[in-house]
Amino acid sequence: MSRLLIENIIFAVKIVVIFGAVLTAVPFMVLLERVLIARIQQRVGPNRVGLDFIPGLGFLKGKFIIGGILQAFIDGAKLFLKEEVRVRAVDPVLWRIAPLITLVPAIMILAIVPFGPPIGLNIFGDWYKIPLAITDLEVGILFYLAVTGVAVYGIVLAGYSSNSKYSLIGGIRSSAQMISYEIALSLSLVGVLLIAGSFSLSRLIGIQSEGVWNWNIWKQPIGAALFLIAGFAESNRLPFDLPEGESELGAGFHTEYSSMKFAMFFMAEYMNMFSYSAILTTLFLGGFYGPIPLPASVYAMIDQPIFGIVSGVGSAVIGVFWFSVKVFLLVCLFVWIRGTLPRFRYDQLMDLGWKVMLPAALVNMVVTAAVIALVAKPISAAPTPDGPALTIALLVAGVVQVVAIDRILTARKRRILGHAH
Amino acid sequence: MLIDFIKGLAVTFKHIWKKPVTFNYPEVKRPQPAFYRGRHRLQRYSNGLERCVACALCAAVCPPEAIYLEAEENDPKRPVGAGERYARLYQIHQIRCIWCGFCEEACPEDAIVMGPIFEMANYKRSDFVCNKEQMLDAPDKGFGEPIVLKVNQPL
Ligand code: SF4
Ligand code: SF4
């Protein structure tokens, strides 16, 4: 078989495996969110639909988490089987494709995320190097920004085509929110890009290898924080879930959706959460690298070819493990914030986006560029971590910015409250 | 400002590790306090006779008129209740009842009290009419000796 054919087959297998794995993870994320929220509110949470139908596992009924492990799957099955209600006044074409426009970009982001270091595979005597990412785009970050920008159209079109006032308000809110936060989101990434000197995610990960002290979060604390906050806004999670706003808008843009179409919006929200966590991990938290690097001799040992067929399995397993741990913790953070903060008011949301996050991102960009120019960092050909000088300089600059932002916000708050009273 | 934010997160983080205040309902039932006003019980004396004397004070005091009872003379040879009369029919309509507990207070014989049972869902409206058989305590669960009234003494 020709090399090209085999490479294409590998490619297809990778797509199926990665999307399969991530789509299976969605119900577990739903379960995780429900259980964690329940614990934050001191409830028990879902624990009724578990594995107790298997003989001998009856004792699991009503047990924490395990007792409800199938809850999200059952909910999904229920949504599949539900009758679909369609209002006659909707715009049929837009109404049908809107959930797809929301869901597809959320999944597409995963195409560029590296899950682990490459492994080698011996097929018919040829060695193939398989990176554990569907593709390693040279313009990975630009692709990411472009794709997330598309997702909002789904929400806006859903609101517009539903022909319902609640949906329309939800859609309008969503578009306004996206416009304000997408700028901050893009600008918050400029710092990392300056440090890496590239848009490629594999290079961005490469400069974060060899230990937790090389992670970009130390160099870009403001960038990471802004990216996280903008991520909440972009994935419509609390405290920025104004487009859904259950308490005032019914269910916001998806008020008129039921059955599978609703499930698509629901899935898109969780896929977005996952993608954001994955991208944040990759950009700021060292991607698939562990916090403490193992000595090279250990890697040499665990990466021996097994049966002459695959090599590099050891570091791939470790890489996927660390990647999953980081994504898991970030998803927990998403849920934790949801359990803590109330929904923003609309003007507060706009205020935060335009008057706080955008200036902060711009200042961060300028400061980062200045520090890099001062330290005179050379752009290395191979992606390797920079020396401690740059990290320390950027960390100091970041801390100064954090303190300054805190002071300014506190002063603003006092001024606003002073006016109100 | 950022400190406030972290404080808020710390509060919720602490709550994650606390014991839930809710119960795994069908398996674990919330313990009810002794004064809980659940479904009514009709009590007995220790010799097994019913305490109710069919005076209908409970029916009279009941604000929504949920109690219906029909009195009958006790047969002195095979008495059902300890008094001169007993309630042949004693029904409480559980949908009309407002669980105020007035019947319990009004009863001169401590015959009707409210118990701990709170699971009273049913499929039919007619099933909500609770009969004497459902409310009566078991014959061996009685307490106290009946007061022997003069009218019951043989002349
Ligand atoms: S609890 Fe109140 S409403 Fe219910 S039967 Fe007794 S007196 Fe009537
Ligand atoms: S339950 Fe008490 S108040 Fe009601 S009829 Fe019987 S003795 Fe009288």
Coordinates of C-alpha atoms in Angstrom, one line a residue, chain A residues 77-348:
Chain A
A77 CA -31.7 8.8 25.3
K78 CA -34.8 10.6 26.6
L79 CA -34.0 13.7 24.4
F80 CA -33.6 11.4 21.4
L81 CA -37.0 9.8 22.0
K82 CA -38.9 13.0 22.7
E83 CA -41.3 14.4 20.3
E84 CA -40.0 17.4 18.4
V85 CA -42.3 20.4 18.8
R86 CA -42.0 22.9 16.0
V87 CA -43.8 26.2 16.0
R88 CA -45.4 27.0 12.7
A89 CA -44.1 30.5 12.6
V90 CA -40.4 29.7 12.7
D91 CA -38.1 30.2 9.7
P92 CA -37.7 26.5 8.8
V93 CA -34.3 26.5 7.1
L94 CA -32.4 28.8 9.6
W95 CA -34.2 27.2 12.5
R96 CA -33.0 23.7 11.4
I97 CA -29.4 24.6 10.8
A98 CA -28.9 26.9 13.8
P99 CA -28.1 24.1 16.3
L100 CA -25.6 22.6 13.8
I101 CA -23.9 26.0 13.4
T102 CA -23.5 26.1 17.2
L103 CA -22.3 22.5 17.6
V104 CA -20.0 22.0 14.7
P105 CA -17.5 24.8 15.6
A106 CA -17.4 23.5 19.2
I107 CA -16.3 20.1 18.0
M108 CA -14.0 21.5 15.3
I109 CA -11.8 23.2 17.8
L110 CA -10.6 19.8 18.9
A111 CA -9.0 19.2 15.5
I112 CA -6.0 21.3 16.5
V113 CA -5.6 20.3 20.1
P114 CA -2.5 18.1 20.8
F115 CA -3.4 15.5 23.3
G116 CA 0.0 14.0 23.7
P117 CA 3.5 13.6 22.3
P118 CA 3.8 11.7 19.0
I119 CA 4.0 8.0 18.8
G120 CA 5.7 5.9 16.2
L121 CA 3.9 3.1 14.4
N122 CA 5.5 0.4 12.2
I123 CA 3.2 -0.6 9.3
F124 CA 4.5 -3.1 6.8
G125 CA 8.1 -2.2 7.8
D126 CA 7.7 1.5 7.5
W127 CA 7.8 3.8 10.5
Y128 CA 5.2 6.4 10.7
K129 CA 5.3 9.3 13.2
I130 CA 1.8 10.0 14.5
P131 CA 1.2 13.2 16.4
L132 CA -1.6 12.8 18.9
A133 CA -3.6 15.6 17.4
I134 CA -5.8 15.5 14.4
T135 CA -3.7 18.1 12.7
D136 CA -0.9 20.5 13.6
L137 CA -1.8 23.6 11.8
E138 CA 0.8 26.3 11.3
V139 CA -2.0 28.9 12.0
G140 CA -3.6 26.9 14.8
I141 CA -4.5 29.9 16.9
L142 CA -6.0 31.8 14.0
F143 CA -8.0 28.7 13.1
Y144 CA -9.2 28.6 16.7
L145 CA -10.3 32.2 16.8
A146 CA -12.0 32.0 13.4
V147 CA -14.0 28.9 14.4
T148 CA -15.1 30.2 17.8
G149 CA -16.3 33.3 15.9
V150 CA -18.6 31.2 13.8
A151 CA -20.3 29.6 16.8
V152 CA -22.2 32.8 17.7
Y153 CA -24.0 32.8 14.4
G154 CA -25.8 29.6 15.5
I155 CA -27.1 31.3 18.6
V156 CA -28.1 34.5 16.9
L157 CA -29.8 32.6 14.1
A158 CA -31.6 30.4 16.6
G159 CA -32.9 33.4 18.3
Y160 CA -33.8 35.2 15.1
S161 CA -35.5 32.2 13.4
S162 CA -37.5 31.1 16.3
N163 CA -39.9 34.0 15.9
S164 CA -40.3 34.4 19.7
K165 CA -39.5 37.5 21.7
Y166 CA -37.5 35.6 24.3
S167 CA -35.4 33.8 21.7
L168 CA -34.8 37.1 19.9
I169 CA -33.6 38.9 23.1
G170 CA -31.4 35.9 23.9
G171 CA -29.9 36.0 20.4
I172 CA -29.3 39.8 20.5
R173 CA -27.7 39.5 23.9
S174 CA -25.5 36.8 22.6
S175 CA -24.3 38.7 19.7
A176 CA -23.5 41.8 21.8
Q177 CA -21.7 39.7 24.3
M178 CA -19.6 37.9 21.7
I179 CA -18.6 41.1 20.1
S180 CA -17.4 42.6 23.3
Y181 CA -15.6 39.5 24.5
E182 CA -14.1 38.2 21.3
I183 CA -11.8 41.2 21.1
A184 CA -10.5 40.7 24.6
L185 CA -10.2 36.9 23.9
S186 CA -8.1 37.5 20.8
L187 CA -5.9 40.2 22.4
S188 CA -5.4 38.1 25.5
L189 CA -3.6 35.5 23.3
V190 CA -1.2 38.0 21.8
G191 CA 1.2 37.8 24.7
V192 CA 1.6 34.0 24.3
L193 CA 2.0 34.4 20.6
L194 CA 4.8 37.0 21.1
I195 CA 6.6 34.7 23.4
A196 CA 6.3 31.7 21.1
G197 CA 6.9 33.6 18.0
S198 CA 4.4 31.3 16.2
F199 CA 0.7 30.4 15.8
S200 CA 1.4 26.7 15.8
L201 CA 0.1 24.9 18.9
S202 CA 2.9 22.3 18.8
R203 CA 5.4 25.1 19.1
L204 CA 3.4 26.7 21.8
I205 CA 3.5 23.5 23.8
G206 CA 7.2 23.0 23.0
I207 CA 8.2 26.2 24.7
Q208 CA 6.4 25.0 27.9
S209 CA 8.2 21.6 28.3
E210 CA 10.6 20.7 31.1
G211 CA 8.7 21.6 34.2
V212 CA 5.9 23.7 35.7
W213 CA 8.1 26.8 35.9
N214 CA 8.2 27.0 32.1
W215 CA 4.4 27.1 31.8
N216 CA 3.0 30.2 30.1
I217 CA 0.8 31.0 33.0
W218 CA 3.8 32.5 34.8
K219 CA 4.7 34.6 31.9
Q220 CA 1.1 35.6 31.1
P221 CA -1.0 35.7 34.2
I222 CA -3.2 38.5 32.9
G223 CA -3.5 36.8 29.5
A224 CA -4.5 33.5 31.1
A225 CA -7.1 35.2 33.4
L226 CA -8.5 37.3 30.5
F227 CA -8.7 34.2 28.3
L228 CA -10.5 32.3 31.0
I229 CA -13.0 35.0 31.6
A230 CA -13.6 35.5 27.9
G231 CA -14.0 31.7 27.7
F232 CA -16.9 31.8 30.1
A233 CA -18.5 34.5 28.0
E234 CA -17.9 32.7 24.7
S235 CA -19.3 29.4 26.0
N236 CA -22.3 31.1 27.6
R237 CA -21.6 29.7 31.0
L238 CA -22.5 31.4 34.2
P239 CA -21.7 34.1 35.2
F240 CA -22.2 35.2 31.6
D241 CA -25.1 33.0 30.5
L242 CA -27.3 36.0 29.6
P243 CA -28.3 34.5 26.2
E244 CA -30.0 31.7 28.2
G245 CA -31.0 33.6 31.2
E246 CA -33.6 31.1 32.5
S247 CA -35.0 33.4 35.1
E248 CA -35.9 36.2 32.7
L249 CA -36.0 34.7 29.2
G250 CA -37.5 31.3 29.6
A251 CA -34.5 29.5 28.1
G252 CA -33.2 32.4 25.9
F253 CA -32.2 31.5 22.4
H254 CA -33.3 27.9 22.6
T255 CA -36.7 28.5 24.1
E256 CA -38.4 27.1 21.0
Y257 CA -36.2 24.0 20.6
S258 CA -37.0 20.6 21.8
S259 CA -35.8 17.0 21.4
M260 CA -32.5 16.5 19.5
K261 CA -32.2 20.1 18.5
F262 CA -32.2 21.2 22.1
A263 CA -29.7 18.4 22.8
M264 CA -27.4 19.8 20.2
F265 CA -27.3 23.2 22.0
F266 CA -26.8 21.5 25.2
M267 CA -24.0 19.4 23.9
A268 CA -22.5 22.5 22.2
E269 CA -22.3 24.2 25.6
Y270 CA -20.4 21.3 27.1
M271 CA -18.2 20.7 24.1
N272 CA -17.3 24.4 24.3
M273 CA -16.4 24.0 27.9
F274 CA -14.2 21.1 27.0
S275 CA -12.6 22.9 24.0
Y276 CA -11.9 25.9 26.1
S277 CA -10.3 23.9 28.8
A278 CA -8.2 22.0 26.2
I279 CA -7.0 25.2 24.5
L280 CA -6.3 26.9 27.9
T281 CA -4.4 23.9 28.9
T282 CA -2.4 23.9 25.7
L283 CA -1.7 27.6 25.7
F284 CA -1.1 28.4 29.3
L285 CA -0.8 25.2 31.4
G286 CA 1.9 23.3 29.6
G287 CA -0.4 21.1 27.5
F288 CA 0.4 17.4 27.9
Y289 CA 3.6 18.0 29.8
G290 CA 3.7 17.0 33.5
P291 CA 4.6 19.5 36.2
I292 CA 7.9 17.8 36.9
P293 CA 9.8 16.4 33.9
L294 CA 11.1 12.8 34.2
P295 CA 14.8 12.3 33.4
A296 CA 15.6 11.5 29.8
S297 CA 16.8 8.0 30.7
V298 CA 13.3 7.2 32.0
Y299 CA 11.7 8.4 28.7
A300 CA 14.3 6.4 26.8
M301 CA 13.3 3.3 28.7
I302 CA 9.5 3.6 28.5
D303 CA 9.5 4.7 24.9
Q304 CA 11.2 1.5 23.7
P305 CA 9.4 0.0 20.7
I306 CA 7.0 -2.7 21.8
F307 CA 7.1 -5.8 19.6
G308 CA 8.7 -3.7 17.0
I309 CA 5.3 -2.2 16.2
V310 CA 4.8 0.9 18.3
S311 CA 7.2 3.2 20.1
G312 CA 6.8 6.2 22.4
V313 CA 3.8 4.6 24.1
G314 CA 5.1 5.5 27.6
S315 CA 5.4 9.2 27.1
A316 CA 2.2 9.2 25.1
V317 CA 0.3 7.7 28.1
I318 CA 1.9 10.1 30.5
G319 CA 1.1 13.0 28.2
V320 CA -2.6 12.0 27.7
F321 CA -2.8 11.5 31.5
W322 CA -1.5 15.0 32.3
F323 CA -3.6 16.5 29.6
S324 CA -6.8 14.9 30.9
V325 CA -6.0 15.9 34.5
K326 CA -5.6 19.5 33.6
V327 CA -8.7 19.6 31.4
F328 CA -10.6 17.8 34.2
L329 CA -9.5 20.4 36.8
L330 CA -10.4 23.2 34.4
V331 CA -13.9 21.8 33.9
C332 CA -14.2 21.6 37.6
L333 CA -13.2 25.3 37.8
F334 CA -15.9 26.1 35.3
V335 CA -18.5 24.4 37.4
W336 CA -17.1 25.8 40.6
I337 CA -17.4 29.4 39.3
R338 CA -20.9 28.6 38.2
G339 CA -21.7 27.5 41.7
T340 CA -20.3 30.6 43.1
L341 CA -21.1 33.7 41.1
P342 CA -24.5 35.0 40.2
R343 CA -25.4 36.0 36.7
F344 CA -24.1 39.4 35.6
R345 CA -26.5 42.2 34.7
Y346 CA -26.4 43.2 31.1
D347 CA -24.8 46.6 31.7
Q348 CA -22.2 45.1 34.0

